[in-house]
CSV table of N, CA, C and O in Angstrom, one decimal:
chain,number,residue,atom,x,y,z
A,145,MET,N,0.9,-1.3,0.3
A,145,MET,CA,-0.1,-0.2,0.7
A,145,MET,C,0.5,1.3,0.1
A,145,MET,O,2.3,1.6,1.0
A,146,ALA,N,0.3,2.4,-0.7
A,146,ALA,CA,1.1,3.4,-1.0
A,146,ALA,C,-0.3,4.8,-1.1
A,146,ALA,O,-0.5,4.1,-1.2
A,147,THR,N,0.3,5.6,0.2
A,147,THR,CA,0.0,7.0,-0.2
A,147,THR,C,0.8,8.4,-0.1
A,147,THR,O,1.7,8.3,0.3
A,148,TYR,N,-0.5,9.0,-0.9
A,148,TYR,CA,0.6,10.5,-1.2
A,148,TYR,C,-0.8,11.2,-0.8
A,148,TYR,O,-1.3,11.4,-0.8
A,149,GLU,N,0.1,12.7,-0.3
A,149,GLU,CA,-0.9,13.6,-0.3
A,149,GLU,C,0.6,14.7,-0.1
A,149,GLU,O,0.9,14.9,-0.2
A,150,PHE,N,-0.9,16.0,-1.3
A,150,PHE,CA,0.1,16.8,-1.5
A,150,PHE,C,-1.1,17.8,-2.1
A,150,PHE,O,-2.4,17.8,-2.0
A,151,PHE,N,-0.9,19.6,-2.1
A,151,PHE,CA,-1.8,21.0,-2.4
A,151,PHE,C,-0.8,20.5,-4.1
A,151,PHE,O,-0.3,20.7,-4.2
A,152,VAL,N,-2.2,21.6,-4.8
A,152,VAL,CA,-2.4,21.9,-5.7
A,152,VAL,C,-3.3,23.2,-6.2
A,152,VAL,O,-4.0,23.7,-4.7
A,153,SER,N,-2.7,24.1,-7.1
A,153,SER,CA,-3.0,25.2,-6.9
A,153,SER,C,-3.9,25.2,-8.6
A,153,SER,O,-4.8,26.8,-9.5
A,154,LEU,N,-5.0,24.6,-8.5
A,154,LEU,CA,-6.3,24.5,-9.0
A,154,LEU,C,-7.8,23.7,-8.4
A,154,LEU,O,-7.2,23.9,-7.0
A,155,PRO,N,-9.0,24.1,-9.2
A,155,PRO,CA,-10.3,23.9,-8.1
A,155,PRO,C,-10.5,22.6,-8.6
A,155,PRO,O,-9.4,21.9,-9.8
A,156,VAL,N,-10.8,22.3,-7.4
A,156,VAL,CA,-11.4,20.7,-7.2
A,156,VAL,C,-11.0,20.1,-8.6
A,156,VAL,O,-10.8,19.0,-9.1
A,157,THR,N,-12.4,20.6,-9.1
A,157,THR,CA,-12.7,20.0,-10.4
A,157,THR,C,-12.3,19.6,-11.3
A,157,THR,O,-11.2,18.6,-12.0
A,158,GLU,N,-11.4,21.1,-11.8
A,158,GLU,CA,-10.4,21.2,-13.2
A,158,GLU,C,-9.4,19.6,-11.9
A,158,GLU,O,-7.9,18.6,-13.1
A,159,ALA,N,-8.3,19.9,-11.0
A,159,ALA,CA,-7.6,18.9,-10.9
A,159,ALA,C,-8.3,17.5,-11.0
A,159,ALA,O,-6.9,16.2,-11.1
A,160,ALA,N,-9.2,16.7,-10.9
A,160,ALA,CA,-9.9,15.7,-10.9
A,160,ALA,C,-10.0,15.5,-12.3
A,160,ALA,O,-9.5,14.6,-12.8
A,161,ASP,N,-10.1,16.6,-13.5
A,161,ASP,CA,-10.3,16.0,-14.5
A,161,ASP,C,-9.2,15.6,-15.0
A,161,ASP,O,-8.4,14.6,-16.3
A,162,ARG,N,-7.8,16.8,-14.7
A,162,ARG,CA,-6.4,16.1,-14.9
A,162,ARG,C,-5.8,14.7,-14.8
A,162,ARG,O,-4.9,13.9,-15.6
A,163,ILE,N,-6.6,14.3,-13.2
A,163,ILE,CA,-5.7,12.4,-12.7
A,163,ILE,C,-6.7,12.0,-14.0
A,163,ILE,O,-6.2,11.4,-14.4
A,164,VAL,N,-8.1,12.1,-14.1
A,164,VAL,CA,-8.9,11.0,-15.4
A,164,VAL,C,-7.8,10.8,-16.2
A,164,VAL,O,-7.5,9.8,-16.9
A,165,ASP,N,-8.0,12.2,-16.8
A,165,ASP,CA,-7.1,12.0,-18.4
A,165,ASP,C,-5.7,11.3,-18.6
A,165,ASP,O,-5.8,10.3,-18.5
A,166,GLN,N,-5.1,11.1,-17.0
A,166,GLN,CA,-3.5,10.8,-17.2
A,166,GLN,C,-3.7,9.6,-16.5
A,166,GLN,O,-2.9,8.7,-17.6
A,167,ILE,N,-4.4,8.4,-15.7
A,167,ILE,CA,-4.6,7.3,-15.6
A,167,ILE,C,-5.3,7.4,-16.6
A,167,ILE,O,-5.5,5.9,-17.3
A,168,VAL,N,-6.8,8.1,-17.1
A,168,VAL,CA,-7.6,6.3,-18.0
A,168,VAL,C,-7.1,7.2,-19.9
A,168,VAL,O,-7.4,5.5,-20.4
A,169,ASN,N,-6.6,8.4,-19.9
A,169,ASN,CA,-6.5,7.8,-21.9
A,169,ASN,C,-4.7,8.2,-21.9
A,169,ASN,O,-4.4,8.2,-23.1
A,170,ASN,N,-3.6,7.6,-20.3
A,170,ASN,CA,-2.7,8.0,-20.9
A,170,ASN,C,-2.2,6.8,-19.9
A,170,ASN,O,-0.5,6.7,-20.3
A,171,THR,N,-2.3,6.2,-19.9
A,171,THR,CA,-2.3,4.7,-19.3
A,171,THR,C,-2.3,3.6,-20.6
A,171,THR,O,-3.6,3.8,-20.9
A,172,ALA,N,-1.6,2.3,-20.5
A,172,ALA,CA,-2.5,1.2,-20.8
A,172,ALA,C,-3.7,0.8,-20.4
A,172,ALA,O,-4.3,0.1,-21.3
A,173,SER,N,-3.5,0.2,-19.8
A,173,SER,CA,-5.3,-0.8,-19.1
A,173,SER,C,-5.8,0.3,-17.0
A,173,SER,O,-6.7,-0.4,-16.3
A,174,GLY,N,-5.4,1.8,-17.4
A,174,GLY,CA,-6.2,2.7,-16.5
A,174,GLY,C,-7.0,2.8,-16.8
A,174,GLY,O,-8.5,2.9,-18.1
A,175,GLU,N,-8.6,2.2,-15.2
A,175,GLU,CA,-10.2,2.1,-16.0
A,175,GLU,C,-10.0,3.4,-15.0
A,175,GLU,O,-10.2,2.7,-13.5
A,176,LEU,N,-11.6,4.3,-15.0
A,176,LEU,CA,-12.6,5.2,-13.9
A,176,LEU,C,-13.7,4.2,-13.8
A,176,LEU,O,-13.6,3.6,-14.6
A,177,VAL,N,-13.0,3.0,-12.1
A,177,VAL,CA,-14.7,2.5,-12.2
A,177,VAL,C,-15.2,3.3,-11.6
A,177,VAL,O,-16.5,2.9,-11.8
A,178,ASP,N,-15.4,4.0,-10.4
A,178,ASP,CA,-16.3,4.8,-10.3
A,178,ASP,C,-16.0,6.5,-9.9
A,178,ASP,O,-14.7,6.8,-9.7
A,179,GLN,N,-17.2,7.2,-9.6
A,179,GLN,CA,-16.3,8.7,-8.9
A,179,GLN,C,-17.7,8.4,-8.0
A,179,GLN,O,-18.3,8.9,-8.7
A,180,HIS,N,-17.4,9.9,-7.7
A,180,HIS,CA,-18.7,10.1,-6.4
A,180,HIS,C,-18.0,12.5,-6.3
A,180,HIS,O,-16.5,12.2,-5.7
A,181,ALA,N,-18.9,12.7,-6.8
A,181,ALA,CA,-18.7,14.1,-6.7
A,181,ALA,C,-19.5,14.8,-5.0
A,181,ALA,O,-20.2,14.6,-4.8
A,182,LEU,N,-18.8,15.4,-4.1
A,182,LEU,CA,-19.9,15.9,-3.0
A,182,LEU,C,-18.8,17.6,-2.9
A,182,LEU,O,-18.5,17.6,-3.0
A,183,HIS,N,-20.0,18.2,-3.2
A,183,HIS,CA,-21.4,20.1,-2.5
A,183,HIS,C,-21.6,20.2,-1.4
A,183,HIS,O,-23.0,19.6,-0.4
A,184,GLN,N,-20.5,21.1,-0.6
A,184,GLN,CA,-20.7,21.2,0.9
A,184,GLN,C,-20.7,22.3,0.8
A,184,GLN,O,-20.2,23.0,0.1
A,185,PRO,N,-21.4,23.2,2.4
A,185,PRO,CA,-21.3,24.9,1.8
A,185,PRO,C,-19.9,25.6,2.3
A,185,PRO,O,-19.4,26.1,1.9
A,186,ASN,N,-19.2,24.7,2.7
A,186,ASN,CA,-17.7,24.7,2.8
A,186,ASN,C,-16.8,24.4,2.0
A,186,ASN,O,-15.2,24.4,2.0
A,187,GLY,N,-17.7,23.0,0.6
A,187,GLY,CA,-16.0,23.4,0.2
A,187,GLY,C,-16.8,22.2,-1.1
A,187,GLY,O,-17.8,21.7,-0.5
A,188,ASN,N,-16.1,21.7,-1.6
A,188,ASN,CA,-16.2,20.6,-2.6
A,188,ASN,C,-15.3,19.8,-2.8
A,188,ASN,O,-14.3,19.5,-2.2
A,189,CYS,N,-16.1,17.5,-2.8
A,189,CYS,CA,-14.7,16.6,-3.5
A,189,CYS,C,-15.1,16.2,-4.6
A,189,CYS,O,-16.9,16.2,-4.2
A,190,ARG,N,-14.6,15.5,-4.5
A,190,ARG,CA,-13.8,14.3,-5.4
A,190,ARG,C,-13.5,12.8,-4.9
A,190,ARG,O,-11.9,12.9,-4.9
A,191,ILE,N,-14.4,11.9,-5.6
A,191,ILE,CA,-13.5,10.5,-4.8
A,191,ILE,C,-13.3,9.9,-5.9
A,191,ILE,O,-14.7,9.2,-7.2
A,192,LEU,N,-12.1,9.7,-6.4
A,192,LEU,CA,-12.0,9.3,-8.0
A,192,LEU,C,-11.6,7.5,-7.3
A,192,LEU,O,-10.8,7.5,-6.9
A,193,VAL,N,-12.4,6.2,-7.7
A,193,VAL,CA,-11.8,4.8,-8.0
A,193,VAL,C,-11.1,4.1,-9.2
A,193,VAL,O,-11.8,4.0,-10.4
A,194,PHE,N,-9.4,4.2,-9.9
A,194,PHE,CA,-8.9,3.2,-10.4
A,194,PHE,C,-9.0,2.0,-10.2
A,194,PHE,O,-8.4,1.6,-8.9
A,195,GLU,N,-9.1,1.0,-11.5
A,195,GLU,CA,-8.7,-0.7,-11.5
A,195,GLU,C,-6.7,0.1,-12.6
A,195,GLU,O,-7.7,0.4,-13.6
A,196,ARG,N,-6.0,-1.0,-12.2
A,196,ARG,CA,-4.5,-1.6,-13.5
A,196,ARG,C,-5.0,-2.3,-13.2
A,196,ARG,O,-3.8,-2.8,-12.7
A,197,TYR,N,-4.1,-2.8,-14.5
A,197,TYR,CA,-3.4,-4.0,-14.0
A,197,TYR,C,-2.0,-4.1,-14.7
A,197,TYR,O,-1.5,-3.1,-15.0
A,198,TYR,N,-1.3,-4.7,-13.5
A,198,TYR,CA,0.2,-4.3,-13.6
A,198,TYR,C,0.8,-5.8,-13.7
A,198,TYR,O,1.0,-7.3,-12.8
A,199,TRP,N,1.2,-6.3,-15.2
A,199,TRP,CA,2.4,-7.4,-15.0
A,199,TRP,C,3.2,-7.9,-13.8
A,199,TRP,O,2.9,-9.3,-13.9
A,200,ARG,N,3.9,-6.8,-14.1
A,200,ARG,CA,5.1,-7.4,-12.9
A,200,ARG,C,4.0,-7.4,-11.2
A,200,ARG,O,5.1,-8.7,-10.6
A,201,ALA,N,2.5,-6.8,-10.5
A,201,ALA,CA,2.7,-8.0,-9.8
A,201,ALA,C,1.5,-9.1,-10.5
A,201,ALA,O,1.4,-9.5,-9.8
A,202,SER,N,1.4,-9.3,-11.7
A,202,SER,CA,0.8,-10.3,-11.3
A,202,SER,C,-0.9,-10.0,-11.6
A,202,SER,O,-1.7,-10.5,-11.3
A,203,ASN,N,-1.1,-9.5,-11.4
A,203,ASN,CA,-2.5,-8.8,-9.9
A,203,ASN,C,-3.1,-7.6,-10.7
A,203,ASN,O,-1.9,-5.6,-11.1
A,204,ARG,N,-4.4,-6.5,-10.2
A,204,ARG,CA,-5.0,-6.0,-10.5
A,204,ARG,C,-4.6,-5.0,-9.6
A,204,ARG,O,-4.9,-5.2,-8.3
A,205,VAL,N,-4.5,-4.0,-9.7
A,205,VAL,CA,-4.5,-2.1,-8.2
A,205,VAL,C,-5.2,-1.5,-8.9
A,205,VAL,O,-5.1,-1.3,-9.4
A,206,THR,N,-5.9,-1.4,-7.2
A,206,THR,CA,-6.6,0.0,-7.2
A,206,THR,C,-5.8,0.5,-6.9
A,206,THR,O,-4.7,1.0,-5.7
A,207,LEU,N,-6.8,2.2,-7.2
A,207,LEU,CA,-6.3,3.5,-6.9
A,207,LEU,C,-7.2,4.2,-6.3
A,207,LEU,O,-8.5,4.5,-6.6
A,208,THR,N,-7.5,4.9,-5.0
A,208,THR,CA,-8.6,5.7,-4.4
A,208,THR,C,-7.9,7.3,-4.7
A,208,THR,O,-6.7,6.8,-3.4
A,209,VAL,N,-8.5,8.4,-5.3
A,209,VAL,CA,-7.9,10.0,-5.3
A,209,VAL,C,-9.4,10.4,-4.8
A,209,VAL,O,-9.9,10.3,-4.7
A,210,THR,N,-8.8,11.0,-3.8
A,210,THR,CA,-9.7,11.5,-3.0
A,210,THR,C,-8.9,13.5,-3.5
A,210,THR,O,-8.1,14.0,-2.6
A,211,VAL,N,-9.3,14.7,-3.4
A,211,VAL,CA,-9.6,15.5,-3.8
A,211,VAL,C,-10.4,16.4,-3.7
A,211,VAL,O,-11.8,16.6,-3.5
A,212,ASP,N,-10.7,17.6,-2.5
A,212,ASP,CA,-11.1,18.4,-2.1
A,212,ASP,C,-10.7,19.5,-1.4
A,212,ASP,O,-9.6,20.1,-1.5
A,213,ASP,N,-11.3,21.1,-1.4
A,213,ASP,CA,-10.7,21.9,-0.6
A,213,ASP,C,-11.5,22.3,0.4
A,213,ASP,O,-11.2,23.2,0.6
A,214,PHE,N,-12.0,21.3,1.8
A,214,PHE,CA,-12.6,22.4,2.7
A,214,PHE,C,-11.3,23.2,3.7
A,214,PHE,O,-11.9,23.6,5.3
A,215,THR,N,-9.9,22.2,2.7
A,215,THR,CA,-9.4,23.0,3.9
A,215,THR,C,-9.2,25.5,3.4
A,215,THR,O,-8.3,25.5,3.9
A,216,GLY,N,-9.4,25.4,2.3
A,216,GLY,CA,-9.3,26.4,1.7
A,216,GLY,C,-8.1,26.3,0.5
A,216,GLY,O,-7.9,27.1,-0.2
A,217,ARG,N,-7.3,24.7,0.5
A,217,ARG,CA,-6.8,24.8,-0.2
A,217,ARG,C,-7.3,23.5,-1.1
A,217,ARG,O,-7.5,22.7,-0.3
A,218,THR,N,-7.0,22.8,-2.1
A,218,THR,CA,-7.0,22.4,-3.0
A,218,THR,C,-5.5,21.1,-1.9
A,218,THR,O,-5.0,20.7,-2.8
A,219,ARG,N,-6.9,20.3,-2.1
A,219,ARG,CA,-5.7,18.7,-1.6
A,219,ARG,C,-6.1,17.2,-1.8
A,219,ARG,O,-6.9,17.2,-2.5
A,220,VAL,N,-4.8,16.5,-2.3
A,220,VAL,CA,-5.1,16.1,-3.2
A,220,VAL,C,-4.8,14.6,-2.3
A,220,VAL,O,-3.0,15.0,-1.8
A,221,HIS,N,-5.5,13.1,-1.8
A,221,HIS,CA,-4.9,12.6,-1.1
A,221,HIS,C,-4.8,11.4,-1.8
A,221,HIS,O,-5.8,10.4,-2.4
A,222,THR,N,-4.2,10.4,-2.3
A,222,THR,CA,-3.7,8.6,-3.2
A,222,THR,C,-3.3,8.0,-2.6
A,222,THR,O,-2.5,8.0,-1.7
A,223,VAL,N,-4.6,6.8,-2.7
A,223,VAL,CA,-3.6,5.2,-2.2
A,223,VAL,C,-4.3,4.0,-2.7
A,223,VAL,O,-5.1,4.3,-3.2
A,224,GLY,N,-3.0,3.9,-3.3
A,224,GLY,CA,-2.8,2.3,-4.0
A,224,GLY,C,-2.8,0.9,-2.9
A,224,GLY,O,-2.1,1.7,-2.2
A,225,SER,N,-3.2,0.8,-3.5
A,225,SER,CA,-3.6,-0.9,-2.8
A,225,SER,C,-3.9,-2.1,-4.0
A,225,SER,O,-4.5,-2.5,-5.1
A,226,GLY,N,-4.0,-3.5,-3.6
A,226,GLY,CA,-4.0,-4.9,-3.7
A,226,GLY,C,-3.2,-5.0,-4.5
A,226,GLY,O,-3.4,-5.7,-5.9
A,227,GLY,N,-1.8,-4.9,-5.1
A,227,GLY,CA,-1.2,-5.0,-5.8
A,227,GLY,C,-0.4,-6.5,-5.5
A,227,GLY,O,-0.2,-7.4,-6.6
A,228,SER,N,-0.4,-7.4,-4.5
A,228,SER,CA,-0.4,-8.3,-3.9
A,228,SER,C,-0.8,-9.7,-4.3
A,228,SER,O,-1.9,-9.5,-4.8
A,229,GLU,N,-0.1,-10.8,-4.4
A,229,GLU,CA,-1.0,-11.7,-5.4
A,229,GLU,C,-1.5,-13.0,-4.3
A,229,GLU,O,-1.7,-13.5,-4.8
A,230,ALA,N,-0.6,-12.2,-3.7
A,230,ALA,CA,-0.1,-12.9,-2.1
A,230,ALA,C,-1.4,-13.5,-1.2
A,230,ALA,O,-1.5,-12.2,-1.0
A,231,ALA,N,-1.8,-14.3,0.0
A,231,ALA,CA,-2.7,-14.1,0.3
A,231,ALA,C,-2.4,-13.2,2.2
A,231,ALA,O,-2.6,-12.1,2.2
A,232,PHE,N,-1.1,-13.3,2.8
A,232,PHE,CA,-0.4,-12.7,3.5
A,232,PHE,C,0.5,-12.3,3.5
A,232,PHE,O,1.5,-11.1,3.9
A,233,PHE,N,0.8,-12.1,2.0
A,233,PHE,CA,2.3,-11.3,1.2
A,233,PHE,C,2.2,-9.9,1.1
A,233,PHE,O,1.9,-10.6,-0.8
A,234,ARG,N,2.5,-8.9,1.8
A,234,ARG,CA,2.1,-7.9,0.7
A,234,ARG,C,3.0,-7.3,0.5
A,234,ARG,O,2.8,-5.8,-1.0
A,235,PHE,N,4.4,-7.7,-0.9
A,235,PHE,CA,5.3,-7.3,-1.8
A,235,PHE,C,4.0,-7.0,-3.1
A,235,PHE,O,4.2,-8.6,-3.9
A,236,ASP,N,4.2,-6.0,-3.6
A,236,ASP,CA,4.2,-6.5,-5.3
A,236,ASP,C,5.0,-5.7,-6.1
A,236,ASP,O,4.4,-4.6,-7.3
A,237,TRP,N,6.4,-5.2,-6.1
A,237,TRP,CA,7.0,-5.1,-6.9
A,237,TRP,C,6.8,-3.2,-6.8
A,237,TRP,O,7.2,-3.4,-8.0
A,238,GLY,N,6.6,-3.0,-5.8
A,238,GLY,CA,6.2,-1.6,-6.5
A,238,GLY,C,4.9,-1.0,-7.4
A,238,GLY,O,4.4,0.5,-7.9
A,239,ALA,N,3.7,-2.2,-7.8
A,239,ALA,CA,3.0,-1.1,-8.9
A,239,ALA,C,2.4,-0.7,-7.7
A,239,ALA,O,2.0,0.8,-7.9
A,240,SER,N,1.7,-0.7,-5.8
A,240,SER,CA,1.3,-0.1,-6.0
A,240,SER,C,1.2,1.4,-6.2
A,240,SER,O,1.2,3.1,-5.7
A,241,ALA,N,2.5,1.5,-5.3
A,241,ALA,CA,3.2,2.6,-5.6
A,241,ALA,C,3.6,3.5,-6.5
A,241,ALA,O,3.1,5.0,-6.5
A,242,SER,N,3.6,2.9,-7.6
A,242,SER,CA,3.7,3.1,-8.9
A,242,SER,C,2.2,4.0,-9.7
A,242,SER,O,1.9,5.1,-10.0
A,243,PHE,N,1.4,3.3,-8.7
A,243,PHE,CA,0.2,3.8,-9.6
A,243,PHE,C,-0.9,5.5,-8.5
A,243,PHE,O,-1.5,5.7,-9.4
A,244,ALA,N,-0.2,5.1,-6.8
A,244,ALA,CA,-0.5,6.1,-6.5
A,244,ALA,C,-0.2,7.3,-6.4
A,244,ALA,O,-0.4,7.9,-6.6
A,245,GLY,N,1.0,7.4,-7.4
A,245,GLY,CA,1.7,8.4,-7.9
A,245,GLY,C,1.9,9.1,-9.5
A,245,GLY,O,1.7,10.2,-9.6
A,246,LEU,N,1.1,8.4,-9.9
A,246,LEU,CA,0.8,8.4,-11.4
A,246,LEU,C,-0.4,10.6,-11.0
A,246,LEU,O,-0.9,11.4,-12.0
A,247,PRO,N,-0.9,10.2,-10.4
A,247,PRO,CA,-2.1,11.9,-9.6
A,247,PRO,C,-1.0,13.2,-9.7
A,247,PRO,O,-0.6,13.6,-9.7
A,248,GLN,N,0.3,12.6,-8.9
A,248,GLN,CA,1.0,13.2,-8.4
A,248,GLN,C,1.9,14.0,-9.8
A,248,GLN,O,1.8,15.0,-10.3
A,249,LYS,N,2.3,13.2,-10.6
A,249,LYS,CA,2.7,13.7,-12.0
A,249,LYS,C,1.8,14.2,-13.1
A,249,LYS,O,2.5,15.0,-13.8
A,250,ALA,N,-0.2,14.0,-13.1
A,250,ALA,CA,-0.7,14.4,-13.7
A,250,ALA,C,-0.7,16.2,-14.0
A,250,ALA,O,-0.6,16.7,-13.8
A,251,LEU,N,-0.3,16.2,-12.5
A,251,LEU,CA,-0.4,17.7,-11.6
A,251,LEU,C,0.7,18.4,-11.4
A,251,LEU,O,0.8,18.9,-10.6
A,252,ALA,N,1.6,18.0,-11.4
A,252,ALA,CA,2.9,18.6,-10.5
A,252,ALA,C,3.5,19.8,-11.3
A,252,ALA,O,4.1,20.7,-10.5
A,253,ASP,N,2.7,20.7,-12.7
A,253,ASP,CA,2.9,22.2,-12.7
A,253,ASP,C,2.6,22.0,-11.6
A,253,ASP,O,2.7,24.0,-12.4
A,254,PHE,N,1.0,22.1,-10.7
A,254,PHE,CA,0.6,22.8,-9.8
A,254,PHE,C,0.6,22.5,-8.6
A,254,PHE,O,-0.4,23.2,-7.6
A,255,ILE,N,1.7,21.5,-8.0
A,255,ILE,CA,1.8,21.5,-6.7
A,255,ILE,C,2.4,22.8,-6.2
A,255,ILE,O,2.6,22.9,-6.7
A,256,CYS,N,2.0,22.9,-4.8
A,256,CYS,CA,1.9,24.3,-4.1
A,256,CYS,C,2.2,23.3,-2.7
A,256,CYS,O,2.2,23.1,-2.6
């Protein structure tokens, strides 16, 4: 399992759309499984769930991304998981960390 958290200088919707574009349109097997939007008086939030097959892990890896502006800044939190092929052995050859890092790559020019 790998997690990352960072702030960007984009609105929630634009940041989320750039992440979807990076993972779905610029990777060989990235798929948007589900997304959910929350609109509250104190901000907005988008939750994105992706899945991708990694050959090196011989398994599908999931990525959950939460993009919110509840603190007054747009925060991106990512967690990659599910890449291990064994029940008790959690080593995934770096697949979950690689997948969890894609949103940072998509938003690199806007990280603050």
